[in-house]
PDB file of C-alpha atoms and ligand atoms in Angstrom:
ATOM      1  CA  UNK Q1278      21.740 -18.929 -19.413  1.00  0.00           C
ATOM      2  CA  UNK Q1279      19.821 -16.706 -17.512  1.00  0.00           C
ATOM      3  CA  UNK Q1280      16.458 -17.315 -16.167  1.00  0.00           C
ATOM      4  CA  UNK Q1281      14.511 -14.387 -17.911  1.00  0.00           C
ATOM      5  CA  UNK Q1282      14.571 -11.833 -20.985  1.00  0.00           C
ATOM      6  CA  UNK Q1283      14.759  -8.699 -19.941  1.00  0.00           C
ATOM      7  CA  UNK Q1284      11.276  -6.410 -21.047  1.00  0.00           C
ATOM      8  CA  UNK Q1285      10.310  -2.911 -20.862  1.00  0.00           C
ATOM      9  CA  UNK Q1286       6.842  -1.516 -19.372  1.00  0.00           C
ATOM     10  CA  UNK Q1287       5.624   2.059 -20.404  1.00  0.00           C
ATOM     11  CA  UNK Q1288       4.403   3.763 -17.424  1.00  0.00           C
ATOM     12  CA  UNK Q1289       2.214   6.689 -17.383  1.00  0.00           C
ATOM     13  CA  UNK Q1290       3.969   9.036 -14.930  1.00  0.00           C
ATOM     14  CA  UNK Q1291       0.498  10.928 -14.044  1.00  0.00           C
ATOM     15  CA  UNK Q1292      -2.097   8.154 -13.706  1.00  0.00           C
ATOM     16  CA  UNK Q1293       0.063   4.998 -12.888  1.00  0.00           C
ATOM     17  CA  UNK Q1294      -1.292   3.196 -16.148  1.00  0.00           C
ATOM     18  CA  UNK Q1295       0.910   0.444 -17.082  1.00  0.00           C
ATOM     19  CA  UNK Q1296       1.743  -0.518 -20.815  1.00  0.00           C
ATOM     20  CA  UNK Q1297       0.983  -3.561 -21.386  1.00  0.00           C
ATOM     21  CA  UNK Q1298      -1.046  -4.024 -18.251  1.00  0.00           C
ATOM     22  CA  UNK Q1299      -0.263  -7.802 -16.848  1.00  0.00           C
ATOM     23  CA  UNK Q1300      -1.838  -8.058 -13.559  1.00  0.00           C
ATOM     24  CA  UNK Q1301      -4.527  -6.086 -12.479  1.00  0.00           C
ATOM     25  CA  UNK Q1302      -5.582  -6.328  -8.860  1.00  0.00           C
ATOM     26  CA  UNK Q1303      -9.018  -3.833  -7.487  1.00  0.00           C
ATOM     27  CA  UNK Q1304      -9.938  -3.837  -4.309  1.00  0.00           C
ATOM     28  CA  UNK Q1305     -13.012  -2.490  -3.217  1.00  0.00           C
ATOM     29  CA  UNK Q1306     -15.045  -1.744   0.065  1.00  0.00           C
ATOM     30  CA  UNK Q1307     -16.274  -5.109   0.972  1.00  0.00           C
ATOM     31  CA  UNK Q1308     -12.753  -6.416   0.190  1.00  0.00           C
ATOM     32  CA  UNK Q1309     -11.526  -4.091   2.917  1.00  0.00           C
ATOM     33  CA  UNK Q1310     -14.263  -5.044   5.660  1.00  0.00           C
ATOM     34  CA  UNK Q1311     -12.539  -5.021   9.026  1.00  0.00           C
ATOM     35  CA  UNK Q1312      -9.994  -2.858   7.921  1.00  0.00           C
ATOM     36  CA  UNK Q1313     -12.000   0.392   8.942  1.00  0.00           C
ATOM     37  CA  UNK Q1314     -13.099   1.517  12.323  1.00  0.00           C
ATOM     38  CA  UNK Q1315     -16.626   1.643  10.873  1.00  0.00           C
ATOM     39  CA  UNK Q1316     -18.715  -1.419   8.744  1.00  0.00           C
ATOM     40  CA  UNK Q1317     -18.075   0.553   5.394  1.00  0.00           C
ATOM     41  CA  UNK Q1318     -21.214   0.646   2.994  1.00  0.00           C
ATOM     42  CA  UNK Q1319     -21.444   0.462  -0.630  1.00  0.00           C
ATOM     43  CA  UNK Q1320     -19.130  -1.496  -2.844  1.00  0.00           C
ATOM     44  CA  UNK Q1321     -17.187   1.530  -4.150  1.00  0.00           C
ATOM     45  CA  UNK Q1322     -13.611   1.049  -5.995  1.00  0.00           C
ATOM     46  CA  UNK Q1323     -11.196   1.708  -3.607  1.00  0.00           C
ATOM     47  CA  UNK Q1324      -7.605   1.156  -5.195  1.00  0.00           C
ATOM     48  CA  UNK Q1325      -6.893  -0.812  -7.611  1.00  0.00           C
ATOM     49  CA  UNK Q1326      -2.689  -2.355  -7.999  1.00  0.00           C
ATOM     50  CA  UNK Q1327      -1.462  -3.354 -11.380  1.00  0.00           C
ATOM     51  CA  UNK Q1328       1.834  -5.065 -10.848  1.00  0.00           C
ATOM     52  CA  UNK Q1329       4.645  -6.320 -13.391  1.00  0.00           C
ATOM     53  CA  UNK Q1330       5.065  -9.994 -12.445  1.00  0.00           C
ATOM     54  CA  UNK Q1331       8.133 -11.907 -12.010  1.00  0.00           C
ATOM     55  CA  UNK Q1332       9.147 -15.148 -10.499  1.00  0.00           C
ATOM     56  CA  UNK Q1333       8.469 -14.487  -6.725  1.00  0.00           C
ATOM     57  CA  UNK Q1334      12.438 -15.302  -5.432  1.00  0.00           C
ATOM     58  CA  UNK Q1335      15.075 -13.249  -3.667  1.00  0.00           C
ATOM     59  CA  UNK Q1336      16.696 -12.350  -7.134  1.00  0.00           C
ATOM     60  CA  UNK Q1337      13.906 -10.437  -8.608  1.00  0.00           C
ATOM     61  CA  UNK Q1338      12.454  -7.063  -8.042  1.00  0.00           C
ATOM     62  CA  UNK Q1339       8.516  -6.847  -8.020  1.00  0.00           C
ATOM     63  CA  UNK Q1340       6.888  -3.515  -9.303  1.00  0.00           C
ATOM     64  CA  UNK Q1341       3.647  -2.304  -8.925  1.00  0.00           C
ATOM     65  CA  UNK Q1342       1.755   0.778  -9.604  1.00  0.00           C
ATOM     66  CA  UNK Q1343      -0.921   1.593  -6.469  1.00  0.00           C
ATOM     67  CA  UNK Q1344      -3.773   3.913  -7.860  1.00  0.00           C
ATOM     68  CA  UNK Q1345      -6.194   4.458  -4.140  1.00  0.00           C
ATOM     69  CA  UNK Q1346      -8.978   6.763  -4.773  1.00  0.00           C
ATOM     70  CA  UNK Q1347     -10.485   9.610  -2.850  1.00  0.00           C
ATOM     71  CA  UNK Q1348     -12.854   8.703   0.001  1.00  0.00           C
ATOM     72  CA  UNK Q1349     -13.388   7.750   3.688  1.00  0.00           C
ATOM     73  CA  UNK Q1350     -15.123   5.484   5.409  1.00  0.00           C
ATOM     74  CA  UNK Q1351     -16.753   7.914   8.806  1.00  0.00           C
ATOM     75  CA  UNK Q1352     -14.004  10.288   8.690  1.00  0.00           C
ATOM     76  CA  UNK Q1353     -11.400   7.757   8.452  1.00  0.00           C
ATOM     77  CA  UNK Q1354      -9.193   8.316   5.019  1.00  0.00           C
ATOM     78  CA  UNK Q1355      -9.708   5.494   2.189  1.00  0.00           C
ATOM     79  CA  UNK Q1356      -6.252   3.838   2.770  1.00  0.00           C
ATOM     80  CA  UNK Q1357      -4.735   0.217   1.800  1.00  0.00           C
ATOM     81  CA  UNK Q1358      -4.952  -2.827   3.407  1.00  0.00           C
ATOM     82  CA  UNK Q1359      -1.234  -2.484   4.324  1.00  0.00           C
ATOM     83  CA  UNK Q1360       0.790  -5.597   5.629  1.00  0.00           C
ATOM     84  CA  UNK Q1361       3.797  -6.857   6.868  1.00  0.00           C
ATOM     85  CA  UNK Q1362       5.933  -9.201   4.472  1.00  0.00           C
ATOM     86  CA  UNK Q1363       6.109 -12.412   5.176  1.00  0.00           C
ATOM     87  CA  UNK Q1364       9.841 -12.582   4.955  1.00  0.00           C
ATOM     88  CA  UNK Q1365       9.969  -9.692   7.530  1.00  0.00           C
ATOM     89  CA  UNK Q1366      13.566  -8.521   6.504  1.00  0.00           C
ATOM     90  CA  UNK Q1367      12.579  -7.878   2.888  1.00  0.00           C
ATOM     91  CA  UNK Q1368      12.397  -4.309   2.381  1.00  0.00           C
ATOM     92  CA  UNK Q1369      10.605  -2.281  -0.524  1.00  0.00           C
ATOM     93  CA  UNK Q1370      10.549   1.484  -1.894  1.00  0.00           C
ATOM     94  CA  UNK Q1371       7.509   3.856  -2.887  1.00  0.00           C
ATOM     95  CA  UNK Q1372       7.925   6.800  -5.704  1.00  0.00           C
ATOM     96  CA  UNK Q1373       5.157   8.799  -5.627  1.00  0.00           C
ATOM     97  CA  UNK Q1374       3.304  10.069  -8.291  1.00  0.00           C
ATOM     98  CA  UNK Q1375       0.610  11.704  -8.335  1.00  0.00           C
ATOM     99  CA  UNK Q1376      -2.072  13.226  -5.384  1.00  0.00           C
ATOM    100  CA  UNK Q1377      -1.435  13.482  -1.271  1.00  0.00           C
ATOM    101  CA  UNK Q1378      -1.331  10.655   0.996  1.00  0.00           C
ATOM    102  CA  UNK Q1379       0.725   9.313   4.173  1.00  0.00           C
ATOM    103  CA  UNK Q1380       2.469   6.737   4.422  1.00  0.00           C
ATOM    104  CA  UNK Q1381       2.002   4.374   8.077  1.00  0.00           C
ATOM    105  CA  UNK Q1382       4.474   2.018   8.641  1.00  0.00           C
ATOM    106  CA  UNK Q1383       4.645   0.232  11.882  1.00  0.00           C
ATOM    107  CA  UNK Q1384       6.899  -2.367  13.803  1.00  0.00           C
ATOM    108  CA  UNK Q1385       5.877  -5.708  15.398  1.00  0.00           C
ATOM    109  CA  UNK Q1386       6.407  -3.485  18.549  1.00  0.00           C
ATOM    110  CA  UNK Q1387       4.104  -1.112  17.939  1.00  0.00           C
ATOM    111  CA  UNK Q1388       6.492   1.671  17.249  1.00  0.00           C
ATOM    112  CA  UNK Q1389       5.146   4.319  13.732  1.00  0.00           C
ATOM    113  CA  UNK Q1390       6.604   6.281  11.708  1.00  0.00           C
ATOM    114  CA  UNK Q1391       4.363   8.607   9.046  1.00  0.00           C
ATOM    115  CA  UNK Q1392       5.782   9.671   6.450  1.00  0.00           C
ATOM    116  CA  UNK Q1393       4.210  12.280   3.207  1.00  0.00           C
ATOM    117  CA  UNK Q1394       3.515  10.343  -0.520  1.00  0.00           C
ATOM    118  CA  UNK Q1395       3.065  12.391  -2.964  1.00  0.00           C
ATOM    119  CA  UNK Q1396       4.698  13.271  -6.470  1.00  0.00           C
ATOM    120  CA  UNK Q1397       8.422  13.199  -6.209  1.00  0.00           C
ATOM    121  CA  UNK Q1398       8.915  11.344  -2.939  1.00  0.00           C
ATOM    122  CA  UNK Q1399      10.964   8.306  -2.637  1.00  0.00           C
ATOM    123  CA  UNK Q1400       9.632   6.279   0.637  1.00  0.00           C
ATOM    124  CA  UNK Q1401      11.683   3.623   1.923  1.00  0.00           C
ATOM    125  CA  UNK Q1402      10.735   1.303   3.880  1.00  0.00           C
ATOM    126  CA  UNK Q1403      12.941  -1.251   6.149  1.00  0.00           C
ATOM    127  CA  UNK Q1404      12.318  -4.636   6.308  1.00  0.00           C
ATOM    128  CA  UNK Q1405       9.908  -5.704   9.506  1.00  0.00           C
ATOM    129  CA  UNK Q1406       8.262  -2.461   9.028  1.00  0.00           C
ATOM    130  CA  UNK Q1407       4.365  -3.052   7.936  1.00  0.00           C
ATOM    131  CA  UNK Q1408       3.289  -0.848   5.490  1.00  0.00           C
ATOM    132  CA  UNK Q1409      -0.494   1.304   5.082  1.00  0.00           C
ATOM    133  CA  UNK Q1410      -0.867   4.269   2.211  1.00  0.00           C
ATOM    134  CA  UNK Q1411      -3.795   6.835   2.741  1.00  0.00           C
ATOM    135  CA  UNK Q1412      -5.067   8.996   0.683  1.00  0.00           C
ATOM    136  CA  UNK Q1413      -5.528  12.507   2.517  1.00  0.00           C
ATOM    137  CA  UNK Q1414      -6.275  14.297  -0.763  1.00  0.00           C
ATOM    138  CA  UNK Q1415      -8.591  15.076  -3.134  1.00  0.00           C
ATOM    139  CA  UNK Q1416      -7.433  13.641  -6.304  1.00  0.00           C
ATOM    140  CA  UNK Q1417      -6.513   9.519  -7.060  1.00  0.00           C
ATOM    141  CA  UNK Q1418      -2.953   8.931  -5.331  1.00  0.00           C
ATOM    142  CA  UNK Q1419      -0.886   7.065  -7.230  1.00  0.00           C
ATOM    143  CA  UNK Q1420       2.833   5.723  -6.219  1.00  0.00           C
ATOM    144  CA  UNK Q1421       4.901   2.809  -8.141  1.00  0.00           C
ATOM    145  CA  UNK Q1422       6.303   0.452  -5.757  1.00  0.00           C
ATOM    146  CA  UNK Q1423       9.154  -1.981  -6.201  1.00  0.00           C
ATOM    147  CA  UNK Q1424      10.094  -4.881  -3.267  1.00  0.00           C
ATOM    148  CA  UNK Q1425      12.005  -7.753  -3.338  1.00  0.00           C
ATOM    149  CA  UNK Q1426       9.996 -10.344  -4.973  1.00  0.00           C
ATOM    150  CA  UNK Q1427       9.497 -13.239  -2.175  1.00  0.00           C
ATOM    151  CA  UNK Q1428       8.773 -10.802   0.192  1.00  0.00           C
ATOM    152  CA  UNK Q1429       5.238 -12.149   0.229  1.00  0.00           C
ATOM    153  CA  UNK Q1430       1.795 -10.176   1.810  1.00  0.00           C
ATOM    154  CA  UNK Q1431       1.127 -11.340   5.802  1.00  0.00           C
ATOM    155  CA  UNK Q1432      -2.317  -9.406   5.550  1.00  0.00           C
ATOM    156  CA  UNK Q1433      -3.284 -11.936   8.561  1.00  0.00           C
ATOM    157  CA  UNK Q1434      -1.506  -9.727  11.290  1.00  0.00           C
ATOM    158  CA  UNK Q1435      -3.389  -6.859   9.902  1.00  0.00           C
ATOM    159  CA  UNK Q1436      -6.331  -8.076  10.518  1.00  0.00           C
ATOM    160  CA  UNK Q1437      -5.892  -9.428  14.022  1.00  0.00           C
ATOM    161  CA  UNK Q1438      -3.990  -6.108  15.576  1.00  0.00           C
ATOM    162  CA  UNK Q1439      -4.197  -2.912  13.056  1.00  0.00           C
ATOM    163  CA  UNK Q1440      -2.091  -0.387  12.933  1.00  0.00           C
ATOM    164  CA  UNK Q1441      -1.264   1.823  16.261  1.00  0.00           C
ATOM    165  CA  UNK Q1442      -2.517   4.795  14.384  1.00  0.00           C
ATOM    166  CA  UNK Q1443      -5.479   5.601  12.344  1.00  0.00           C
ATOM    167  CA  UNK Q1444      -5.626   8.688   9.827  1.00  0.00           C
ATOM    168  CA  UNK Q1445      -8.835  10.699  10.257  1.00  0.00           C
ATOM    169  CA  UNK Q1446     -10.188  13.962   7.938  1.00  0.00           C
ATOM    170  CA  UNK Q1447      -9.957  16.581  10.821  1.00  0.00           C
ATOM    171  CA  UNK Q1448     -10.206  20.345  10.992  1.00  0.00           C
ATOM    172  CA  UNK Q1449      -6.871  20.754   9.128  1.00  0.00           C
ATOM    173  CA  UNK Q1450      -6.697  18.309   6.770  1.00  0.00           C
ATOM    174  CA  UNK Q1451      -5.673  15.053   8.372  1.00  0.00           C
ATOM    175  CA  UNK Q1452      -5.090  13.770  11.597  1.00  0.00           C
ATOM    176  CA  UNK Q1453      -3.287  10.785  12.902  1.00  0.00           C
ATOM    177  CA  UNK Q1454      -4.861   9.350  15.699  1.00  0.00           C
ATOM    178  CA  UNK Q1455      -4.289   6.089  18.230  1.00  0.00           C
ATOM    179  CA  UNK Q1456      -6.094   3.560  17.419  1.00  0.00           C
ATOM    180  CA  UNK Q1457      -8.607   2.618  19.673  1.00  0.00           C
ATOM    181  CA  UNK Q1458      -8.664  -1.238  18.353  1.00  0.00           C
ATOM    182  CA  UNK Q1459      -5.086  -1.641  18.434  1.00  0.00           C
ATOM    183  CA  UNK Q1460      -4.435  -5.195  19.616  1.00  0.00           C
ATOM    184  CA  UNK Q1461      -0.914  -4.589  21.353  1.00  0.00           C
TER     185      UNK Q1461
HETATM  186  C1  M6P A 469       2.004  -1.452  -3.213  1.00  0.00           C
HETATM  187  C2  M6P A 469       2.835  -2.624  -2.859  1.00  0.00           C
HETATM  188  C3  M6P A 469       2.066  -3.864  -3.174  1.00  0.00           C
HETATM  189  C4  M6P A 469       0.715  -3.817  -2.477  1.00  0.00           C
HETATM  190  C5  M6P A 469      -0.056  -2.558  -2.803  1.00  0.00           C
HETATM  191  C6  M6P A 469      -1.360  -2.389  -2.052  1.00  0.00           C
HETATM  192  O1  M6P A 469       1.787  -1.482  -4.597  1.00  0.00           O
HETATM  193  O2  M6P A 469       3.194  -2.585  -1.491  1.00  0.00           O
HETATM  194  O3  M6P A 469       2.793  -4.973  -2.778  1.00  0.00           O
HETATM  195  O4  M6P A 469      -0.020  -4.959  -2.833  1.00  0.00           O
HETATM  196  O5  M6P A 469       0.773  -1.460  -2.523  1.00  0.00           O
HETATM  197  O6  M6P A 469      -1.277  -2.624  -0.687  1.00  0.00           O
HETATM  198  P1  M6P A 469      -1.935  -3.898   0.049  1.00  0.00           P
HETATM  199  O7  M6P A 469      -1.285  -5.117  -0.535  1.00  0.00           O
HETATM  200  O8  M6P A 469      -1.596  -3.676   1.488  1.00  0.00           O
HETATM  201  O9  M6P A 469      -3.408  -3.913  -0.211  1.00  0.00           O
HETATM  202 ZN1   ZN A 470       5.004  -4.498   0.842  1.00  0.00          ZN
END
């Protein structure tokens, strides 16, 4: 016998909504203290993930829908917490949806890659890269994200080093900048 039924989720192509919504995660400024250059004020709603649970092994898939709202924090783009998984080789992928972000993904080594998110683009990301979704725009983004399920979230290494680059509002839009706080 196999271990679950299979089930179908409506999602809403334009706003991320999920039908029936299970698991409903916001996070919002004081959630993401130490994650900004700057001590961020407020408690503003900053994204919020609503995810499609499933037992948390290497035979499932995990989905989520990411909906991260307009903003910035002293220049500096409202963005995810982003982490590494904690099974480093377990890789995930990003469909975009709706709005204009980048994508940061970084390796233990410090190398980066940025890459676009926005409707229609399929991001994927390797294991051992960590992972960090900004929104540049001026609209919600919103991106549905599916990983293997035991990946797990190391947020920890986050917190300790950041990520080699930070992504500032500048002149032109946005800028990615070296992070001055990057703990090599
Ligand atoms: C995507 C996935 C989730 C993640 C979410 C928000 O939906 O990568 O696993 O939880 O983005 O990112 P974070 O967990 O870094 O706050
Ligand atoms: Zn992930």
């Amino acid at each position: 016998m196999p271990d679950l039924n299979p089930f179908t989720t409506l999602l809403n192509l334009t706003s991320g909504r999920l039908d029936p919504e299970r698991n409903v995660v916001e996070r919002r400024l004081p959630d993401l203290k130490g994650y900004f250059q700057s001590v961020p004020a407020g408690d503003d709603l900053v994204y919020t993930i609503s995810g499609i649970p499933v037992p948390e092994t290497n035979s499932e898939v995990m989905c989520s829908t990411t909906v991260l709202e307009p903003g910035n924090v002293d220049g500096e783009f409202y963005m995810t917490k982003g982490h590494f998984h904690i099974q480093r080789d377990r890789s995930e992928i990003y469909i975009g949806l709706g709005g204009e972000g980048l994508l940061v993904m970084a390796s233990e080594a410090g190398e980066y890659v940025v890459e676009p998110l926005r409707r229609g683009t399929v991001n994927y990301i390797p294991g051992g890269w960590a992972h960090r979704s900004a929104n540049i725009g001026s609209e919600p983004l919103v991106f549905f994200a599916a990983y293997i399920a035991d990946a797990g979230h190391d947020y920890q290494t986050i917190e300790l080093r950041g990520f080699p680059v930070l992504v500032m509002r500048g002149e032109g839009g946005a800028d990615v900048v070296p992070n001055p706080s990057y703990a090599v």
